[in-house]
Structure formats: structure tokens, C-alpha cells
PDB file of C-alpha atoms in Angstrom:
ATOM      1  CA  UNK A1006       0.000   0.000   0.000  1.00 44.00           C
ATOM      2  CA  UNK A1007       0.947   3.597  -0.580  1.00 52.00           C
ATOM      3  CA  UNK A1008       2.956   5.399   2.049  1.00 92.00           C
ATOM      4  CA  UNK A1009       1.540   8.513   3.675  1.00 97.00           C
ATOM      5  CA  UNK A1010       2.248  12.136   4.402  1.00 98.00           C
ATOM      6  CA  UNK A1011       1.406  13.085   7.974  1.00 97.00           C
ATOM      7  CA  UNK A1012      -0.716  16.211   8.394  1.00 98.00           C
ATOM      8  CA  UNK A1013      -0.387  18.614  11.306  1.00 97.00           C
ATOM      9  CA  UNK A1014      -3.723  17.184  12.508  1.00 97.00           C
ATOM     10  CA  UNK A1015      -1.907  13.818  12.872  1.00 97.00           C
ATOM     11  CA  UNK A1016      -4.068  12.349  10.118  1.00 98.00           C
ATOM     12  CA  UNK A1017      -2.269  10.386   7.429  1.00 98.00           C
ATOM     13  CA  UNK A1018      -2.828  11.354   3.801  1.00 98.00           C
ATOM     14  CA  UNK A1019      -1.832   8.716   1.238  1.00 98.00           C
ATOM     15  CA  UNK A1020       1.100  10.193  -0.682  1.00 98.00           C
ATOM     16  CA  UNK A1021      -0.372   9.106  -4.029  1.00 98.00           C
ATOM     17  CA  UNK A1022      -3.897  10.076  -5.043  1.00 98.00           C
ATOM     18  CA  UNK A1023      -6.065  10.128  -8.143  1.00 98.00           C
ATOM     19  CA  UNK A1024      -6.532  13.569  -9.693  1.00 98.00           C
ATOM     20  CA  UNK A1025      -9.961  14.216 -11.251  1.00 97.00           C
ATOM     21  CA  UNK A1026      -9.591  17.557 -13.068  1.00 95.00           C
ATOM     22  CA  UNK A1027     -10.544  17.117 -16.742  1.00 91.00           C
ATOM     23  CA  UNK A1028     -11.931  13.651 -15.949  1.00 90.00           C
ATOM     24  CA  UNK A1029     -15.165  13.559 -17.976  1.00 87.00           C
ATOM     25  CA  UNK A1030     -18.362  12.725 -16.055  1.00 84.00           C
ATOM     26  CA  UNK A1031     -19.008   9.755 -18.370  1.00 89.00           C
ATOM     27  CA  UNK A1032     -15.678   8.125 -17.485  1.00 95.00           C
ATOM     28  CA  UNK A1033     -14.765   9.243 -13.993  1.00 97.00           C
ATOM     29  CA  UNK A1034     -17.070   6.838 -12.112  1.00 97.00           C
ATOM     30  CA  UNK A1035     -15.434   3.807 -13.720  1.00 97.00           C
ATOM     31  CA  UNK A1036     -11.997   5.371 -13.217  1.00 98.00           C
ATOM     32  CA  UNK A1037     -12.641   5.777  -9.475  1.00 98.00           C
ATOM     33  CA  UNK A1038     -13.901   2.212  -9.101  1.00 98.00           C
ATOM     34  CA  UNK A1039     -10.908   0.841 -10.981  1.00 98.00           C
ATOM     35  CA  UNK A1040      -8.509   3.011  -8.955  1.00 98.00           C
ATOM     36  CA  UNK A1041      -9.942   1.676  -5.676  1.00 98.00           C
ATOM     37  CA  UNK A1042      -9.458  -1.896  -6.939  1.00 98.00           C
ATOM     38  CA  UNK A1043      -5.827  -1.080  -7.845  1.00 98.00           C
ATOM     39  CA  UNK A1044      -5.159   0.323  -4.369  1.00 98.00           C
ATOM     40  CA  UNK A1045      -5.741   4.091  -4.551  1.00 98.00           C
ATOM     41  CA  UNK A1046      -7.257   5.498  -1.357  1.00 98.00           C
ATOM     42  CA  UNK A1047      -6.762   9.261  -1.888  1.00 98.00           C
ATOM     43  CA  UNK A1048      -9.107  11.093  -4.276  1.00 98.00           C
ATOM     44  CA  UNK A1049      -8.648  14.739  -5.195  1.00 98.00           C
ATOM     45  CA  UNK A1050     -11.882  16.455  -6.170  1.00 98.00           C
ATOM     46  CA  UNK A1051     -13.276  19.978  -6.524  1.00 98.00           C
ATOM     47  CA  UNK A1052     -16.606  21.697  -7.030  1.00 98.00           C
ATOM     48  CA  UNK A1053     -15.074  23.360 -10.102  1.00 97.00           C
ATOM     49  CA  UNK A1054     -14.546  20.028 -11.879  1.00 97.00           C
ATOM     50  CA  UNK A1055     -18.325  19.366 -12.169  1.00 96.00           C
ATOM     51  CA  UNK A1056     -17.891  15.605 -11.710  1.00 97.00           C
ATOM     52  CA  UNK A1057     -18.180  15.090  -7.944  1.00 98.00           C
ATOM     53  CA  UNK A1058     -21.516  13.291  -8.257  1.00 98.00           C
ATOM     54  CA  UNK A1059     -20.027  10.552 -10.467  1.00 98.00           C
ATOM     55  CA  UNK A1060     -16.992  10.267  -8.195  1.00 98.00           C
ATOM     56  CA  UNK A1061     -19.410   9.812  -5.283  1.00 98.00           C
ATOM     57  CA  UNK A1062     -21.234   7.052  -7.155  1.00 98.00           C
ATOM     58  CA  UNK A1063     -17.978   5.192  -7.731  1.00 98.00           C
ATOM     59  CA  UNK A1064     -16.946   5.491  -4.088  1.00 98.00           C
ATOM     60  CA  UNK A1065     -20.393   4.383  -2.831  1.00 98.00           C
ATOM     61  CA  UNK A1066     -20.401   1.339  -5.045  1.00 98.00           C
ATOM     62  CA  UNK A1067     -17.016   0.171  -3.734  1.00 98.00           C
ATOM     63  CA  UNK A1068     -18.154   0.740  -0.146  1.00 98.00           C
ATOM     64  CA  UNK A1069     -21.332  -1.295  -0.862  1.00 98.00           C
ATOM     65  CA  UNK A1070     -19.239  -4.092  -2.361  1.00 98.00           C
ATOM     66  CA  UNK A1071     -17.196  -4.148   0.846  1.00 98.00           C
ATOM     67  CA  UNK A1072     -13.935  -3.408  -0.999  1.00 98.00           C
ATOM     68  CA  UNK A1073     -13.284  -0.350   1.216  1.00 98.00           C
ATOM     69  CA  UNK A1074     -14.789   1.402   4.206  1.00 98.00           C
ATOM     70  CA  UNK A1075     -15.286   5.166   4.271  1.00 98.00           C
ATOM     71  CA  UNK A1076     -12.530   5.528   6.862  1.00 98.00           C
ATOM     72  CA  UNK A1077     -10.042   3.812   4.509  1.00 98.00           C
ATOM     73  CA  UNK A1078     -10.448   6.652   2.017  1.00 98.00           C
ATOM     74  CA  UNK A1079      -8.981  10.144   1.997  1.00 98.00           C
ATOM     75  CA  UNK A1080     -11.258  12.454   0.020  1.00 99.00           C
ATOM     76  CA  UNK A1081     -10.310  16.039  -0.775  1.00 99.00           C
ATOM     77  CA  UNK A1082     -12.492  18.798  -2.226  1.00 98.00           C
ATOM     78  CA  UNK A1083     -12.068  22.517  -2.773  1.00 98.00           C
ATOM     79  CA  UNK A1084     -13.981  25.724  -2.119  1.00 98.00           C
ATOM     80  CA  UNK A1085     -14.394  27.598  -5.401  1.00 98.00           C
ATOM     81  CA  UNK A1086     -13.556  31.315  -5.685  1.00 98.00           C
ATOM     82  CA  UNK A1087     -17.174  32.504  -5.982  1.00 98.00           C
ATOM     83  CA  UNK A1088     -17.945  31.160  -2.477  1.00 98.00           C
ATOM     84  CA  UNK A1089     -15.385  33.134  -0.445  1.00 98.00           C
ATOM     85  CA  UNK A1090     -18.017  35.175   1.419  1.00 98.00           C
ATOM     86  CA  UNK A1091     -18.293  33.808   4.946  1.00 98.00           C
ATOM     87  CA  UNK A1092     -22.011  33.162   4.546  1.00 98.00           C
ATOM     88  CA  UNK A1093     -21.440  30.999   1.439  1.00 98.00           C
ATOM     89  CA  UNK A1094     -18.654  28.702   2.631  1.00 98.00           C
ATOM     90  CA  UNK A1095     -20.723  26.139   4.508  1.00 98.00           C
ATOM     91  CA  UNK A1096     -23.280  25.797   1.710  1.00 98.00           C
ATOM     92  CA  UNK A1097     -20.501  25.289  -0.840  1.00 98.00           C
ATOM     93  CA  UNK A1098     -18.966  22.556   1.292  1.00 98.00           C
ATOM     94  CA  UNK A1099     -22.370  20.903   1.742  1.00 98.00           C
ATOM     95  CA  UNK A1100     -22.903  20.935  -2.049  1.00 98.00           C
ATOM     96  CA  UNK A1101     -19.676  18.985  -2.541  1.00 98.00           C
ATOM     97  CA  UNK A1102     -20.540  16.596   0.290  1.00 98.00           C
ATOM     98  CA  UNK A1103     -23.995  15.945  -1.174  1.00 98.00           C
ATOM     99  CA  UNK A1104     -22.562  15.330  -4.656  1.00 98.00           C
ATOM    100  CA  UNK A1105     -19.862  13.024  -3.269  1.00 98.00           C
ATOM    101  CA  UNK A1106     -22.489  11.316  -1.061  1.00 98.00           C
ATOM    102  CA  UNK A1107     -20.252  11.684   1.996  1.00 98.00           C
ATOM    103  CA  UNK A1108     -20.929  13.060   5.455  1.00 98.00           C
ATOM    104  CA  UNK A1109     -17.424  14.457   5.885  1.00 98.00           C
ATOM    105  CA  UNK A1110     -14.343  15.367   3.842  1.00 99.00           C
ATOM    106  CA  UNK A1111     -10.840  14.430   4.962  1.00 99.00           C
ATOM    107  CA  UNK A1112      -9.465  17.705   3.625  1.00 99.00           C
ATOM    108  CA  UNK A1113     -11.153  20.830   2.254  1.00 99.00           C
ATOM    109  CA  UNK A1114      -9.020  23.414   0.481  1.00 99.00           C
ATOM    110  CA  UNK A1115      -9.513  27.026  -0.562  1.00 99.00           C
ATOM    111  CA  UNK A1116      -8.984  26.462  -4.304  1.00 98.00           C
ATOM    112  CA  UNK A1117      -7.336  29.866  -4.978  1.00 98.00           C
ATOM    113  CA  UNK A1118      -6.488  32.788  -2.685  1.00 98.00           C
ATOM    114  CA  UNK A1119      -8.728  35.013  -4.837  1.00 98.00           C
ATOM    115  CA  UNK A1120     -12.409  35.681  -4.213  1.00 98.00           C
ATOM    116  CA  UNK A1121     -14.574  36.134  -7.330  1.00 98.00           C
ATOM    117  CA  UNK A1122     -17.938  37.872  -7.547  1.00 98.00           C
ATOM    118  CA  UNK A1123     -20.601  35.539  -6.101  1.00 98.00           C
ATOM    119  CA  UNK A1124     -23.253  34.078  -8.400  1.00 97.00           C
ATOM    120  CA  UNK A1125     -23.978  31.249 -10.827  1.00 96.00           C
ATOM    121  CA  UNK A1126     -21.096  32.164 -13.126  1.00 97.00           C
ATOM    122  CA  UNK A1127     -17.954  30.299 -11.987  1.00 97.00           C
ATOM    123  CA  UNK A1128     -15.641  32.700 -13.851  1.00 98.00           C
ATOM    124  CA  UNK A1129     -17.468  36.063 -13.721  1.00 98.00           C
ATOM    125  CA  UNK A1130     -15.736  38.410 -16.173  1.00 98.00           C
ATOM    126  CA  UNK A1131     -16.053  42.035 -17.218  1.00 98.00           C
ATOM    127  CA  UNK A1132     -16.277  43.333 -20.805  1.00 98.00           C
ATOM    128  CA  UNK A1133     -12.528  42.853 -21.204  1.00 97.00           C
ATOM    129  CA  UNK A1134     -12.728  39.208 -20.205  1.00 98.00           C
ATOM    130  CA  UNK A1135     -11.046  39.870 -16.866  1.00 98.00           C
ATOM    131  CA  UNK A1136     -12.253  38.251 -13.629  1.00 98.00           C
ATOM    132  CA  UNK A1137     -14.572  40.364 -11.459  1.00 98.00           C
ATOM    133  CA  UNK A1138     -13.246  40.086  -7.891  1.00 98.00           C
ATOM    134  CA  UNK A1139     -15.305  39.946  -4.706  1.00 98.00           C
ATOM    135  CA  UNK A1140     -14.375  42.264  -1.864  1.00 95.00           C
ATOM    136  CA  UNK A1141     -13.774  39.297   0.448  1.00 98.00           C
ATOM    137  CA  UNK A1142     -10.732  38.837   2.661  1.00 98.00           C
ATOM    138  CA  UNK A1143      -9.043  35.447   2.847  1.00 98.00           C
ATOM    139  CA  UNK A1144      -8.812  35.765   6.652  1.00 98.00           C
ATOM    140  CA  UNK A1145     -12.621  35.918   6.905  1.00 98.00           C
ATOM    141  CA  UNK A1146     -12.960  33.014   4.478  1.00 98.00           C
ATOM    142  CA  UNK A1147     -10.529  31.072   6.665  1.00 99.00           C
ATOM    143  CA  UNK A1148     -12.664  31.631   9.775  1.00 98.00           C
ATOM    144  CA  UNK A1149     -15.613  30.128   7.903  1.00 98.00           C
ATOM    145  CA  UNK A1150     -13.370  27.175   6.932  1.00 99.00           C
ATOM    146  CA  UNK A1151     -12.453  26.696  10.605  1.00 98.00           C
ATOM    147  CA  UNK A1152     -16.170  26.512  11.429  1.00 98.00           C
ATOM    148  CA  UNK A1153     -16.491  23.522   9.066  1.00 98.00           C
ATOM    149  CA  UNK A1154     -14.002  21.611  11.226  1.00 98.00           C
ATOM    150  CA  UNK A1155     -15.951  22.486  14.371  1.00 98.00           C
ATOM    151  CA  UNK A1156     -19.184  21.401  12.670  1.00 98.00           C
ATOM    152  CA  UNK A1157     -17.662  17.999  11.791  1.00 98.00           C
ATOM    153  CA  UNK A1158     -18.115  18.507   8.042  1.00 98.00           C
ATOM    154  CA  UNK A1159     -14.378  18.323   7.380  1.00 98.00           C
ATOM    155  CA  UNK A1160     -11.484  16.719   9.254  1.00 98.00           C
ATOM    156  CA  UNK A1161      -8.842  19.159   8.046  1.00 98.00           C
ATOM    157  CA  UNK A1162      -8.626  22.399   6.092  1.00 99.00           C
ATOM    158  CA  UNK A1163      -5.994  23.743   3.769  1.00 99.00           C
ATOM    159  CA  UNK A1164      -5.186  25.982   0.856  1.00 99.00           C
ATOM    160  CA  UNK A1165      -4.205  25.757  -2.783  1.00 98.00           C
ATOM    161  CA  UNK A1166      -2.221  28.071  -5.062  1.00 98.00           C
ATOM    162  CA  UNK A1167      -1.174  30.319  -2.147  1.00 98.00           C
ATOM    163  CA  UNK A1168       2.233  32.001  -2.246  1.00 98.00           C
ATOM    164  CA  UNK A1169       4.418  32.272   0.870  1.00 98.00           C
ATOM    165  CA  UNK A1170       3.289  35.824   1.677  1.00 98.00           C
ATOM    166  CA  UNK A1171      -0.349  34.765   1.616  1.00 98.00           C
ATOM    167  CA  UNK A1172       0.444  31.774   3.832  1.00 98.00           C
ATOM    168  CA  UNK A1173       2.419  33.980   6.227  1.00 98.00           C
ATOM    169  CA  UNK A1174      -0.555  36.328   6.504  1.00 98.00           C
ATOM    170  CA  UNK A1175      -2.786  33.396   7.384  1.00 98.00           C
ATOM    171  CA  UNK A1176      -0.342  31.918   9.913  1.00 98.00           C
ATOM    172  CA  UNK A1177       0.034  35.253  11.709  1.00 98.00           C
ATOM    173  CA  UNK A1178      -3.718  35.932  11.806  1.00 98.00           C
ATOM    174  CA  UNK A1179      -4.786  36.944  15.336  1.00 98.00           C
ATOM    175  CA  UNK A1180      -6.943  34.208  16.844  1.00 98.00           C
ATOM    176  CA  UNK A1181      -6.010  31.578  14.245  1.00 98.00           C
ATOM    177  CA  UNK A1182      -7.729  28.378  15.369  1.00 98.00           C
ATOM    178  CA  UNK A1183      -6.483  25.832  12.816  1.00 98.00           C
ATOM    179  CA  UNK A1184      -3.468  26.334  10.631  1.00 98.00           C
ATOM    180  CA  UNK A1185      -3.634  25.082   7.046  1.00 98.00           C
ATOM    181  CA  UNK A1186      -2.812  21.365   6.947  1.00 98.00           C
ATOM    182  CA  UNK A1187      -1.888  21.354   3.252  1.00 99.00           C
ATOM    183  CA  UNK A1188      -1.013  23.619   0.324  1.00 99.00           C
ATOM    184  CA  UNK A1189      -1.817  22.096  -3.059  1.00 98.00           C
ATOM    185  CA  UNK A1190       0.315  23.658  -5.778  1.00 98.00           C
ATOM    186  CA  UNK A1191       1.317  23.026  -9.353  1.00 98.00           C
ATOM    187  CA  UNK A1192       4.618  21.178  -9.324  1.00 98.00           C
ATOM    188  CA  UNK A1193       6.682  19.198 -11.846  1.00 98.00           C
ATOM    189  CA  UNK A1194      10.256  19.315 -13.183  1.00 98.00           C
ATOM    190  CA  UNK A1195       9.585  22.542 -15.153  1.00 98.00           C
ATOM    191  CA  UNK A1196       8.153  24.192 -11.998  1.00 98.00           C
ATOM    192  CA  UNK A1197      10.055  22.622  -9.120  1.00 98.00           C
ATOM    193  CA  UNK A1198       8.803  25.007  -6.390  1.00 98.00           C
ATOM    194  CA  UNK A1199      11.820  24.396  -4.141  1.00 98.00           C
ATOM    195  CA  UNK A1200      11.435  27.583  -2.091  1.00 98.00           C
ATOM    196  CA  UNK A1201       7.688  27.226  -1.560  1.00 98.00           C
ATOM    197  CA  UNK A1202       7.908  23.535  -0.637  1.00 98.00           C
ATOM    198  CA  UNK A1203      10.734  24.222   1.809  1.00 98.00           C
ATOM    199  CA  UNK A1204       8.748  27.097   3.323  1.00 98.00           C
ATOM    200  CA  UNK A1205       5.551  25.035   3.712  1.00 98.00           C
ATOM    201  CA  UNK A1206       7.294  21.997   5.143  1.00 98.00           C
ATOM    202  CA  UNK A1207       9.212  24.216   7.612  1.00 98.00           C
ATOM    203  CA  UNK A1208       5.835  25.503   8.878  1.00 98.00           C
ATOM    204  CA  UNK A1209       4.343  22.019   9.259  1.00 98.00           C
ATOM    205  CA  UNK A1210       2.181  22.437   6.139  1.00 98.00           C
ATOM    206  CA  UNK A1211       2.158  19.382   3.884  1.00 98.00           C
ATOM    207  CA  UNK A1212       2.365  19.905   0.136  1.00 98.00           C
ATOM    208  CA  UNK A1213       0.460  18.222  -2.691  1.00 98.00           C
ATOM    209  CA  UNK A1214       1.642  18.515  -6.300  1.00 98.00           C
ATOM    210  CA  UNK A1215      -0.981  18.973  -8.997  1.00 98.00           C
ATOM    211  CA  UNK A1216      -0.348  18.647 -12.745  1.00 98.00           C
ATOM    212  CA  UNK A1217       2.666  16.411 -11.979  1.00 98.00           C
ATOM    213  CA  UNK A1218       2.732  15.191 -15.586  1.00 97.00           C
ATOM    214  CA  UNK A1219       2.318  18.708 -16.980  1.00 96.00           C
ATOM    215  CA  UNK A1220      -1.439  18.263 -17.677  1.00 93.00           C
ATOM    216  CA  UNK A1221      -0.965  17.210 -21.314  1.00 92.00           C
ATOM    217  CA  UNK A1222      -4.750  17.253 -21.909  1.00 89.00           C
ATOM    218  CA  UNK A1223      -5.263  20.837 -20.717  1.00 93.00           C
ATOM    219  CA  UNK A1224      -7.680  22.604 -23.099  1.00 92.00           C
ATOM    220  CA  UNK A1225      -5.350  25.573 -23.685  1.00 94.00           C
ATOM    221  CA  UNK A1226      -2.192  23.653 -24.662  1.00 93.00           C
ATOM    222  CA  UNK A1227      -0.168  25.353 -27.404  1.00 93.00           C
ATOM    223  CA  UNK A1228       1.926  23.374 -29.908  1.00 92.00           C
ATOM    224  CA  UNK A1229       5.126  25.128 -28.779  1.00 92.00           C
ATOM    225  CA  UNK A1230       4.602  24.296 -25.078  1.00 92.00           C
ATOM    226  CA  UNK A1231       7.168  21.943 -23.556  1.00 90.00           C
ATOM    227  CA  UNK A1232       5.940  18.361 -23.036  1.00 94.00           C
ATOM    228  CA  UNK A1233       7.257  16.761 -19.887  1.00 96.00           C
ATOM    229  CA  UNK A1234       6.332  13.211 -20.781  1.00 96.00           C
ATOM    230  CA  UNK A1235       8.389  13.490 -23.977  1.00 96.00           C
ATOM    231  CA  UNK A1236      11.426  15.105 -22.338  1.00 96.00           C
ATOM    232  CA  UNK A1237      14.421  13.017 -23.526  1.00 97.00           C
ATOM    233  CA  UNK A1238      16.297  13.395 -20.213  1.00 97.00           C
ATOM    234  CA  UNK A1239      13.297  12.105 -18.276  1.00 98.00           C
ATOM    235  CA  UNK A1240      12.861   9.260 -20.746  1.00 98.00           C
ATOM    236  CA  UNK A1241      16.525   8.387 -20.219  1.00 98.00           C
ATOM    237  CA  UNK A1242      16.120   8.182 -16.421  1.00 98.00           C
ATOM    238  CA  UNK A1243      12.941   6.119 -16.900  1.00 98.00           C
ATOM    239  CA  UNK A1244      14.696   3.649 -19.189  1.00 98.00           C
ATOM    240  CA  UNK A1245      17.433   3.105 -16.571  1.00 98.00           C
ATOM    241  CA  UNK A1246      14.796   1.999 -14.061  1.00 98.00           C
ATOM    242  CA  UNK A1247      12.700   0.120 -16.601  1.00 98.00           C
ATOM    243  CA  UNK A1248       9.853   2.538 -15.827  1.00 98.00           C
ATOM    244  CA  UNK A1249       7.779   5.039 -17.813  1.00 98.00           C
ATOM    245  CA  UNK A1250       8.322   8.807 -17.842  1.00 98.00           C
ATOM    246  CA  UNK A1251       5.064   9.223 -15.913  1.00 98.00           C
ATOM    247  CA  UNK A1252       6.295   6.879 -13.176  1.00 98.00           C
ATOM    248  CA  UNK A1253       9.521   8.871 -12.847  1.00 98.00           C
ATOM    249  CA  UNK A1254       7.585  12.165 -12.688  1.00 98.00           C
ATOM    250  CA  UNK A1255       5.384  10.756  -9.905  1.00 98.00           C
ATOM    251  CA  UNK A1256       8.270   9.195  -7.990  1.00 98.00           C
ATOM    252  CA  UNK A1257      10.100  12.559  -8.068  1.00 98.00           C
ATOM    253  CA  UNK A1258       7.455  14.047  -5.732  1.00 98.00           C
ATOM    254  CA  UNK A1259       7.200  11.048  -3.437  1.00 98.00           C
ATOM    255  CA  UNK A1260      10.934  11.313  -2.689  1.00 98.00           C
ATOM    256  CA  UNK A1261      10.446  14.958  -1.668  1.00 98.00           C
ATOM    257  CA  UNK A1262       7.683  13.899   0.763  1.00 98.00           C
ATOM    258  CA  UNK A1263       5.220  15.720  -1.473  1.00 98.00           C
ATOM    259  CA  UNK A1264       1.845  14.094  -2.126  1.00 98.00           C
ATOM    260  CA  UNK A1265       1.051  13.728  -5.813  1.00 98.00           C
ATOM    261  CA  UNK A1266      -2.248  13.399  -7.684  1.00 98.00           C
ATOM    262  CA  UNK A1267      -1.795  12.317 -11.321  1.00 98.00           C
ATOM    263  CA  UNK A1268      -5.076  12.255 -13.235  1.00 97.00           C
ATOM    264  CA  UNK A1269      -6.096   9.604 -15.693  1.00 95.00           C
ATOM    265  CA  UNK A1270      -9.368   8.037 -16.757  1.00 94.00           C
ATOM    266  CA  UNK A1271      -7.610   5.192 -18.615  1.00 96.00           C
ATOM    267  CA  UNK A1272      -7.373   1.971 -16.587  1.00 97.00           C
ATOM    268  CA  UNK A1273      -3.889   1.001 -17.804  1.00 98.00           C
ATOM    269  CA  UNK A1274      -2.514   4.445 -16.903  1.00 98.00           C
ATOM    270  CA  UNK A1275      -4.258   4.514 -13.532  1.00 98.00           C
ATOM    271  CA  UNK A1276      -2.581   1.199 -12.744  1.00 98.00           C
ATOM    272  CA  UNK A1277       0.804   2.235 -14.175  1.00 98.00           C
ATOM    273  CA  UNK A1278       0.793   5.483 -12.168  1.00 98.00           C
ATOM    274  CA  UNK A1279       0.366   3.484  -8.950  1.00 98.00           C
ATOM    275  CA  UNK A1280       3.440   1.288  -9.554  1.00 98.00           C
ATOM    276  CA  UNK A1281       5.917   3.746  -8.106  1.00 98.00           C
ATOM    277  CA  UNK A1282       6.814   2.143  -4.777  1.00 98.00           C
ATOM    278  CA  UNK A1283       9.211  -0.496  -6.099  1.00 97.00           C
ATOM    279  CA  UNK A1284      12.054   1.730  -7.282  1.00 98.00           C
ATOM    280  CA  UNK A1285      14.025   4.742  -6.096  1.00 98.00           C
ATOM    281  CA  UNK A1286      15.597   7.626  -7.985  1.00 98.00           C
ATOM    282  CA  UNK A1287      19.211   8.266  -6.995  1.00 98.00           C
ATOM    283  CA  UNK A1288      20.177  11.582  -5.388  1.00 98.00           C
ATOM    284  CA  UNK A1289      21.950  12.395  -8.628  1.00 98.00           C
ATOM    285  CA  UNK A1290      18.795  11.731 -10.663  1.00 98.00           C
ATOM    286  CA  UNK A1291      16.752  13.868  -8.260  1.00 98.00           C
ATOM    287  CA  UNK A1292      19.262  16.714  -8.694  1.00 98.00           C
ATOM    288  CA  UNK A1293      19.150  16.312 -12.465  1.00 98.00           C
ATOM    289  CA  UNK A1294      15.350  16.504 -12.499  1.00 98.00           C
ATOM    290  CA  UNK A1295      15.393  19.573 -10.221  1.00 98.00           C
ATOM    291  CA  UNK A1296      17.758  21.257 -12.675  1.00 98.00           C
ATOM    292  CA  UNK A1297      15.025  21.211 -15.364  1.00 97.00           C
ATOM    293  CA  UNK A1298      13.146  24.035 -13.623  1.00 97.00           C
ATOM    294  CA  UNK A1299      12.109  26.853 -15.958  1.00 96.00           C
ATOM    295  CA  UNK A1300       9.252  28.343 -13.904  1.00 95.00           C
ATOM    296  CA  UNK A1301       6.781  27.190 -16.551  1.00 96.00           C
ATOM    297  CA  UNK A1302       3.156  27.004 -15.394  1.00 97.00           C
ATOM    298  CA  UNK A1303       0.256  25.025 -16.785  1.00 96.00           C
ATOM    299  CA  UNK A1304      -2.250  26.949 -14.633  1.00 97.00           C
ATOM    300  CA  UNK A1305      -1.599  30.682 -14.913  1.00 97.00           C
ATOM    301  CA  UNK A1306      -5.150  32.042 -14.489  1.00 96.00           C
ATOM    302  CA  UNK A1307      -4.190  34.997 -16.652  1.00 97.00           C
ATOM    303  CA  UNK A1308      -7.711  36.459 -16.644  1.00 97.00           C
ATOM    304  CA  UNK A1309      -7.226  37.047 -12.886  1.00 98.00           C
ATOM    305  CA  UNK A1310      -3.801  38.680 -13.188  1.00 98.00           C
ATOM    306  CA  UNK A1311      -5.224  42.051 -12.032  1.00 97.00           C
ATOM    307  CA  UNK A1312      -6.770  40.541  -8.877  1.00 98.00           C
ATOM    308  CA  UNK A1313      -5.167  41.999  -5.748  1.00 97.00           C
ATOM    309  CA  UNK A1314      -4.606  38.475  -4.447  1.00 98.00           C
ATOM    310  CA  UNK A1315      -3.262  37.021  -7.727  1.00 98.00           C
ATOM    311  CA  UNK A1316      -0.689  34.577  -6.306  1.00 98.00           C
ATOM    312  CA  UNK A1317       1.826  34.007  -9.089  1.00 98.00           C
ATOM    313  CA  UNK A1318       3.670  37.328  -9.235  1.00 97.00           C
ATOM    314  CA  UNK A1319       5.731  36.492  -6.147  1.00 96.00           C
ATOM    315  CA  UNK A1320       9.018  34.619  -6.491  1.00 95.00           C
ATOM    316  CA  UNK A1321       7.464  31.841  -4.372  1.00 98.00           C
TER     317      UNK A1321
END
């Protein structure tokens, strides 16, 4: 079974999880069921992905079959940006819980440090196509997140896409009740995030890497973008270990004590991505992979670049 990352709450989060962004509703239920059979216990979800209901169906079916119990699973969801007003946080969490057919989440994250104008539109934009912000403050949103823990709806709370200044502001908040247990960030060899990971881990905040394979199926991919899975140096390391590039990219995070959530809806890939506990990259190989950093992001959120809390202008 997969090894774990310990959270500040003392809970154990399986270090390898199944990502579900871009997993189509028609396929994700089968993907989840297959993943549970293979051994996955950590599932990364979000309201934004519009597929939580199917994920919930898959989980329920495996619980009914007796393959797993709820307490064997580690289920993560995320508060979307249009729900940052204190009064909206609990309802947003309950929507995800209802869709996932669960009575609690193991971890609930603030998806981005930016509040967007509340309403039906998930990406409310002005006439120039730029995001319309809300006038919410992340510290108020955090207090509403803390209330979810007290209400028993979530076991732990965390953040995603926060830079170190935003985290620092949260950690130094007067009257902070629960510190963030996790920061989920984009991370792969072209965006190695050394400073941010070191900062988080030094503060007792675990890190999860999203887009570990460079999200090759992202809708906005450009032909000239670098492709991690085809990188000849990564292929070379993979060949040495008789592994695939994807397995090397996943193993890279595990050896940094960073949880990792590769997404696939293809059974053979889901299984392949899980076979990463029977080999080890050498220190030299780890250093080589770290040297590929070029601060290249898959998720830039450029239509929010004018938001006062836009996180990616900071060095880390």
C-alpha cells in the first residue's frame, strides 16, 4: 500500500492520489472504481470540476461491495472562488458533500487565494474578459473554513495556489484556530517550487503537487509548449529503471515527501501510475530533475492577473 504524508492534525494522507480535473463525467465513475481496486485510497476532487456526483457514485459502489470502508479513504475537495463570502462557505462545502455522497471530507481546500464575484457564473468576467473580484478577505474566508471543522463537516482544512506571503498572513492571523494542513500547488520538473515547498514543510504544512505530468490534456495547450512526458532526459532516467516517464515524474514528488495526484481516466494508466513504490531515484537523478526548472506554469489564471490576491507574481 501507498505510504503517507502526515498532516499537522496527525491524520495520514496517502502520498499518491487520483486527480480528477478534466476527468469527464461519463468516465470518472469507472476510473474511481478501478482506482480503488488497484489500491488508490486518496481522491482529489473539486466543485469546479463538475464531476463530484459521479466520483461519489464510484466510491459508494465500492463501499457497498465491501472493498473499502469510508474511513479507509482520503477524500479532498475545494472551495471555489465565488464562495469566499463567509455566509457561502458552509453551503458550498455541503454541495460537494452531497454530490460526493459523503458526510465528511478528509481535507477541504480554498482552491485559490482570490475571491470572485458571487453568483452562478464560476468565472465572472467584465467586458474585457477579466475576472470580477469579490471584496472578500481570505482571513474571513478562513474563519468560515475553521467553522467547518468544528461542525464535523471536514477533518482538516488547507489551501491551494497560495504564495508564501499569503500563507504567512494566514499563519500570523490573530486568533487563528487551525493552521492550514496542506497547500496544493502546481509542481513538476519545469516548476520545481523548491522555495515554496521548503517554506511550507518548515511551517508544518504538507504539500500536494498537482499537474505532476504537466497536464498534457489541458484545453489551452499550445503546440510550442514543452511536453514533460516526452522530455528526452526524463525518458533516459525512466529507461534506466525500466519505468515510464510518468512513473519517474510521480516518484520525483514522493521522494520529496510531497503528495502527488496524477489524473487519468484510462485503466492502464491509472494502474501504471500506482506502480511507483518499487524503485528509487538516486540523489543524482533527483538533482538532475530539479535542474530542469524553468518556472513554466500550466495553470496561470491569466484572466485574474489584475486581482489583488493574484498569487503568481511572487518569487514563491
